[in-house]
Amino acid sequence: MATAVITGGTDGIGRALATTYLRRGHQVLVVGTDPAKGAAFRAEADRAGAGERARFLTADLGLVAENRRLIDHVTTHYPAVDVLVLGARYHRSTRTETADGLESNFALYYLSRHLLSHGLLPLLRRAANPVVLNFGGAGQTGPVRWNDLQLRHDYPGTGALGHGGALCDLLAAHLAHLHPDVPQVVNHPGPTATSFAGEYDPATAAHVRRLRTHGRPVAEAVAQILPHLDNPAPGLTAVLEGRRVRTDTPAFDPAAALRLHTATERLLAAL
Ligand SMILES: NC(=O)c1ccc[n+]([C@@H]2O[C@H](COP(=O)([O-])OP(=O)(O)OC[C@H]3O[C@@H](n4cnc5c(N)ncnc54)[C@H](OP(=O)(O)O)[C@@H]3O)[C@@H](O)[C@H]2O)c1
């Protein structure tokens, strides 16, 4: 049986992808912080007769140790991973640090994805047709603040999400370059009506309320990305609102991707 592991699978686009893969007969492990949302996912699967294939793991992926616990869990319980969706996010308008002392968007939006996509690579390689979906900038966000990856100076508010997206583009580019047998799809879905998990200042909260009502339906965002996951090209694919975009651009530059990888490994070694 094929396996899908979906971070951010308890809500928004991740939840809709989890339901899609359950319907297709996969076993699906969703990861989030809220046990009530995990229970709701499992209850919905039960009602659809797929309860035994629906799993939920509580983990705060903003913490390095929690990502390592998830990697251990998946490695222990699943022989292979066919689909890895990296969709967890939680935005804060005000700069916040995690218990590891890392800027929170950097930790959840980027570092978690670095840890999981490297840590689960051996299991992805055991699948016949693996694919990784990373919600990044698809070349539309950035630039990378090379001297301030954790946004200590002039914290950009919602721009922190764009910065994380640019880091995810480089992460996917690096992995695709080294391991073209495990296709990497970076996707920017465009404004989509999801929960927009986060803690917002009043102006951003008003904007988020509008997006929750006027954003594109989640089903549309899922329909736009699925064809790219079902038949992924080897290596790297970048998708913006369903449309494939070029990857021979500075956003995916292999030298920059290697630079980020090196800086990230150095940071992890120092923790
Ligand atoms: N919606 C948009 O307009 C839009 C636009 C561009 C890009 N994207 C990207 O698309 C992806 C999915 O976004 P979405 O809008 O569908 O998400 P969402 O509705 O905001 O849901 C966020 C998910 O992340 C999980 N999460 C939050 N903090 C976590 C933590 N510390 N550890 C583990 N999981 C955590 C939440 O689960 P719990 O509540 O259980 O913790 C939830 O499942 C994200 O990467 C986002 O950046 C979305």
mmCIF file of N, CA and C and ligand atoms in Angstrom, residues 7-15 31-35 37-38 56 59-63 86-90 108-109 113 134-136 161 187-198 200 211 215 218, ligand 1:
data_model
loop_
_atom_site.group_PDB
_atom_site.id
_atom_site.type_symbol
_atom_site.label_atom_id
_atom_site.label_comp_id
_atom_site.label_asym_id
_atom_site.label_seq_id
_atom_site.Cartn_x
_atom_site.Cartn_y
_atom_site.Cartn_z
ATOM 1 N N THR A 7 2.660 16.971 6.324
ATOM 2 C CA THR A 7 2.722 17.943 7.422
ATOM 3 C C THR A 7 1.767 19.083 7.075
ATOM 4 N N GLY A 8 1.123 19.611 8.106
ATOM 5 C CA GLY A 8 0.043 20.558 7.824
ATOM 6 C C GLY A 8 -1.152 19.827 7.230
ATOM 7 N N GLY A 9 -1.241 18.526 7.478
ATOM 8 C CA GLY A 9 -2.324 17.720 6.891
ATOM 9 C C GLY A 9 -3.607 17.783 7.685
ATOM 10 N N THR A 10 -3.620 18.571 8.782
ATOM 11 C CA THR A 10 -4.834 18.666 9.589
ATOM 12 C C THR A 10 -5.738 19.812 9.141
ATOM 13 N N ASP A 11 -5.255 20.638 8.205
ATOM 14 C CA ASP A 11 -6.048 21.824 7.838
ATOM 15 C C ASP A 11 -5.709 22.260 6.409
ATOM 16 N N GLY A 12 -6.547 23.127 5.870
ATOM 17 C CA GLY A 12 -6.262 23.798 4.601
ATOM 18 C C GLY A 12 -5.957 22.837 3.451
ATOM 19 N N ILE A 13 -4.975 23.209 2.653
ATOM 20 C CA ILE A 13 -4.656 22.442 1.443
ATOM 21 C C ILE A 13 -4.098 21.068 1.818
ATOM 22 N N GLY A 14 -3.309 21.014 2.906
ATOM 23 C CA GLY A 14 -2.748 19.721 3.342
ATOM 24 C C GLY A 14 -3.846 18.741 3.704
ATOM 25 N N ARG A 15 -4.858 19.216 4.404
ATOM 26 C CA ARG A 15 -5.975 18.345 4.795
ATOM 27 C C ARG A 15 -6.696 17.824 3.544
ATOM 28 N N VAL A 31 0.278 15.246 10.125
ATOM 29 C CA VAL A 31 1.021 15.754 11.281
ATOM 30 C C VAL A 31 0.571 17.176 11.557
ATOM 31 N N GLY A 32 0.299 17.469 12.828
ATOM 32 C CA GLY A 32 -0.076 18.820 13.227
ATOM 33 C C GLY A 32 0.067 18.944 14.734
ATOM 34 N N THR A 33 -0.276 20.110 15.251
ATOM 35 C CA THR A 33 -0.138 20.292 16.705
ATOM 36 C C THR A 33 -1.456 20.086 17.439
ATOM 37 N N ASP A 34 -2.565 20.085 16.702
ATOM 38 C CA ASP A 34 -3.881 20.126 17.360
ATOM 39 C C ASP A 34 -4.531 18.732 17.346
ATOM 40 N N PRO A 35 -4.567 18.049 18.501
ATOM 41 C CA PRO A 35 -5.154 16.705 18.540
ATOM 42 C C PRO A 35 -6.611 16.688 18.106
ATOM 43 N N LYS A 37 -8.008 18.454 15.733
ATOM 44 C CA LYS A 37 -8.052 18.401 14.265
ATOM 45 C C LYS A 37 -7.640 17.006 13.780
ATOM 46 N N GLY A 38 -6.679 16.406 14.473
ATOM 47 C CA GLY A 38 -6.267 15.038 14.115
ATOM 48 C C GLY A 38 -7.421 14.067 14.297
ATOM 49 N N PHE A 56 -2.670 9.938 12.609
ATOM 50 C CA PHE A 56 -2.356 11.320 13.007
ATOM 51 C C PHE A 56 -1.245 11.283 14.034
ATOM 52 N N ALA A 59 2.851 16.729 16.571
ATOM 53 C CA ALA A 59 4.252 17.159 16.647
ATOM 54 C C ALA A 59 4.328 18.656 16.396
ATOM 55 N N ASP A 60 5.147 19.336 17.169
ATOM 56 C CA ASP A 60 5.430 20.748 16.920
ATOM 57 C C ASP A 60 6.677 20.816 16.050
ATOM 58 N N LEU A 61 6.458 20.956 14.755
ATOM 59 C CA LEU A 61 7.574 20.866 13.814
ATOM 60 C C LEU A 61 8.431 22.136 13.786
ATOM 61 N N GLY A 62 8.078 23.101 14.627
ATOM 62 C CA GLY A 62 8.967 24.250 14.801
ATOM 63 C C GLY A 62 10.197 23.895 15.619
ATOM 64 N N LEU A 63 10.177 22.698 16.214
ATOM 65 C CA LEU A 63 11.300 22.271 17.060
ATOM 66 C C LEU A 63 12.098 21.171 16.364
ATOM 67 N N LEU A 86 5.056 18.809 2.350
ATOM 68 C CA LEU A 86 5.615 19.693 3.379
ATOM 69 C C LEU A 86 4.763 20.962 3.391
ATOM 70 N N GLY A 87 3.737 20.969 4.261
ATOM 71 C CA GLY A 87 2.757 22.051 4.195
ATOM 72 C C GLY A 87 2.511 22.783 5.496
ATOM 73 N N ALA A 88 3.227 22.416 6.583
ATOM 74 C CA ALA A 88 2.964 23.091 7.865
ATOM 75 C C ALA A 88 3.451 24.533 7.806
ATOM 76 N N ARG A 89 2.639 25.418 8.332
ATOM 77 C CA ARG A 89 3.072 26.809 8.489
ATOM 78 C C ARG A 89 2.257 27.443 9.604
ATOM 79 N N TYR A 90 2.851 28.409 10.251
ATOM 80 C CA TYR A 90 2.172 29.184 11.287
ATOM 81 C C TYR A 90 2.851 30.537 11.291
ATOM 82 N N LEU A 108 9.875 26.644 11.233
ATOM 83 C CA LEU A 108 8.769 25.779 10.779
ATOM 84 C C LEU A 108 8.679 25.722 9.261
ATOM 85 N N TYR A 109 8.818 26.876 8.633
ATOM 86 C CA TYR A 109 8.563 26.932 7.188
ATOM 87 C C TYR A 109 9.758 26.370 6.417
ATOM 88 N N ARG A 113 11.386 21.554 6.969
ATOM 89 C CA ARG A 113 11.325 20.927 5.634
ATOM 90 C C ARG A 113 12.696 20.412 5.217
ATOM 91 N N ASN A 134 6.667 20.582 -1.850
ATOM 92 C CA ASN A 134 7.090 21.597 -0.890
ATOM 93 C C ASN A 134 6.412 22.906 -1.286
ATOM 94 N N PHE A 135 5.574 23.438 -0.392
ATOM 95 C CA PHE A 135 4.945 24.720 -0.690
ATOM 96 C C PHE A 135 5.976 25.819 -0.508
ATOM 97 N N GLY A 136 6.551 26.279 -1.594
ATOM 98 C CA GLY A 136 7.587 27.308 -1.515
ATOM 99 C C GLY A 136 7.140 28.560 -2.249
ATOM 100 N N LEU A 161 7.014 35.016 5.413
ATOM 101 C CA LEU A 161 6.537 33.819 4.707
ATOM 102 C C LEU A 161 7.189 33.732 3.324
ATOM 103 N N ASN A 187 5.477 24.429 -4.971
ATOM 104 C CA ASN A 187 4.193 24.954 -5.401
ATOM 105 C C ASN A 187 3.838 26.227 -4.645
ATOM 106 N N HIS A 188 3.479 27.266 -5.392
ATOM 107 C CA HIS A 188 2.854 28.455 -4.799
ATOM 108 C C HIS A 188 1.405 28.439 -5.273
ATOM 109 N N PRO A 189 0.464 28.165 -4.342
ATOM 110 C CA PRO A 189 -0.924 27.989 -4.788
ATOM 111 C C PRO A 189 -1.643 29.297 -5.088
ATOM 112 N N GLY A 190 -1.047 30.442 -4.713
ATOM 113 C CA GLY A 190 -1.790 31.698 -4.812
ATOM 114 C C GLY A 190 -2.780 31.803 -3.661
ATOM 115 N N PRO A 191 -3.430 32.972 -3.523
ATOM 116 C CA PRO A 191 -4.328 33.185 -2.378
ATOM 117 C C PRO A 191 -5.454 32.150 -2.338
ATOM 118 N N THR A 192 -5.485 31.369 -1.275
ATOM 119 C CA THR A 192 -6.430 30.259 -1.155
ATOM 120 C C THR A 192 -7.128 30.361 0.196
ATOM 121 N N ALA A 193 -8.411 30.093 0.219
ATOM 122 C CA ALA A 193 -9.222 30.274 1.435
ATOM 123 C C ALA A 193 -9.000 29.117 2.406
ATOM 124 N N THR A 194 -8.004 29.267 3.261
ATOM 125 C CA THR A 194 -7.677 28.230 4.247
ATOM 126 C C THR A 194 -7.797 28.827 5.645
ATOM 127 N N SER A 195 -7.282 28.091 6.640
ATOM 128 C CA SER A 195 -7.392 28.603 8.012
ATOM 129 C C SER A 195 -6.402 29.740 8.284
ATOM 130 N N PHE A 196 -5.331 29.830 7.465
ATOM 131 C CA PHE A 196 -4.275 30.821 7.701
ATOM 132 C C PHE A 196 -3.836 30.814 9.160
ATOM 133 N N ALA A 197 -3.406 29.636 9.617
ATOM 134 C CA ALA A 197 -2.982 29.490 11.009
ATOM 135 C C ALA A 197 -1.944 30.561 11.347
ATOM 136 N N GLY A 198 -2.144 31.276 12.453
ATOM 137 C CA GLY A 198 -1.154 32.267 12.831
ATOM 138 C C GLY A 198 -1.659 33.247 13.861
ATOM 139 N N TYR A 200 -1.797 37.368 14.170
ATOM 140 C CA TYR A 200 -1.618 38.502 13.276
ATOM 141 C C TYR A 200 -1.873 39.846 13.972
ATOM 142 N N LEU A 211 -8.943 37.086 2.884
ATOM 143 C CA LEU A 211 -8.448 35.915 2.143
ATOM 144 C C LEU A 211 -9.255 34.664 2.479
ATOM 145 N N GLY A 215 -10.450 34.057 -0.978
ATOM 146 C CA GLY A 215 -9.397 33.274 -1.629
ATOM 147 C C GLY A 215 -10.001 32.177 -2.496
ATOM 148 N N VAL A 218 -10.101 25.717 -1.679
ATOM 149 C CA VAL A 218 -9.029 24.734 -1.474
ATOM 150 C C VAL A 218 -9.070 23.655 -2.559
HETATM 151 N N1 LIG B 1 -3.452 29.631 1.751
HETATM 152 C C1 LIG B 1 -2.762 30.411 0.939
HETATM 153 O O1 LIG B 1 -3.275 31.426 0.418
HETATM 154 C C2 LIG B 1 -1.330 30.108 0.629
HETATM 155 C C3 LIG B 1 -0.634 30.963 -0.241
HETATM 156 C C4 LIG B 1 0.699 30.686 -0.530
HETATM 157 C C5 LIG B 1 1.303 29.580 0.042
HETATM 158 N N2 LIG B 1 0.600 28.756 0.878
HETATM 159 C C6 LIG B 1 1.289 27.617 1.486
HETATM 160 O O2 LIG B 1 0.531 26.424 1.371
HETATM 161 C C7 LIG B 1 0.796 25.564 2.506
HETATM 162 C C8 LIG B 1 -0.512 25.158 3.134
HETATM 163 O O3 LIG B 1 -1.123 26.359 3.588
HETATM 164 P P1 LIG B 1 -2.615 26.444 4.150
HETATM 165 O O4 LIG B 1 -3.012 27.862 3.974
HETATM 166 O O5 LIG B 1 -3.399 25.358 3.529
HETATM 167 O O6 LIG B 1 -2.359 26.103 5.697
HETATM 168 P P2 LIG B 1 -3.274 26.420 6.971
HETATM 169 O O7 LIG B 1 -4.722 26.241 6.653
HETATM 170 O O8 LIG B 1 -2.829 27.700 7.567
HETATM 171 O O9 LIG B 1 -2.849 25.209 7.925
HETATM 172 C C9 LIG B 1 -1.578 25.171 8.479
HETATM 173 C C10 LIG B 1 -1.247 23.762 8.880
HETATM 174 O O10 LIG B 1 0.041 23.767 9.531
HETATM 175 C C11 LIG B 1 -0.060 23.049 10.755
HETATM 176 N N3 LIG B 1 0.865 23.609 11.738
HETATM 177 C C12 LIG B 1 0.907 24.884 12.209
HETATM 178 N N4 LIG B 1 1.886 25.023 13.115
HETATM 179 C C13 LIG B 1 2.492 23.811 13.204
HETATM 180 C C14 LIG B 1 3.572 23.326 13.971
HETATM 181 N N5 LIG B 1 4.261 24.112 14.815
HETATM 182 N N6 LIG B 1 3.933 22.020 13.843
HETATM 183 C C15 LIG B 1 3.254 21.219 12.991
HETATM 184 N N7 LIG B 1 2.228 21.629 12.226
HETATM 185 C C16 LIG B 1 1.842 22.917 12.349
HETATM 186 C C17 LIG B 1 -1.519 23.228 11.185
HETATM 187 O O11 LIG B 1 -1.906 22.154 12.004
HETATM 188 P P3 LIG B 1 -2.378 22.341 13.536
HETATM 189 O O12 LIG B 1 -3.400 23.434 13.533
HETATM 190 O O13 LIG B 1 -2.867 20.978 13.877
HETATM 191 O O14 LIG B 1 -1.131 22.691 14.276
HETATM 192 C C18 LIG B 1 -2.237 23.149 9.846
HETATM 193 O O15 LIG B 1 -2.476 21.803 9.495
HETATM 194 C C19 LIG B 1 1.682 26.385 3.457
HETATM 195 O O16 LIG B 1 3.045 26.013 3.294
HETATM 196 C C20 LIG B 1 1.485 27.807 2.993
HETATM 197 O O17 LIG B 1 2.594 28.632 3.289
HETATM 198 C C21 LIG B 1 -0.710 28.998 1.184
#
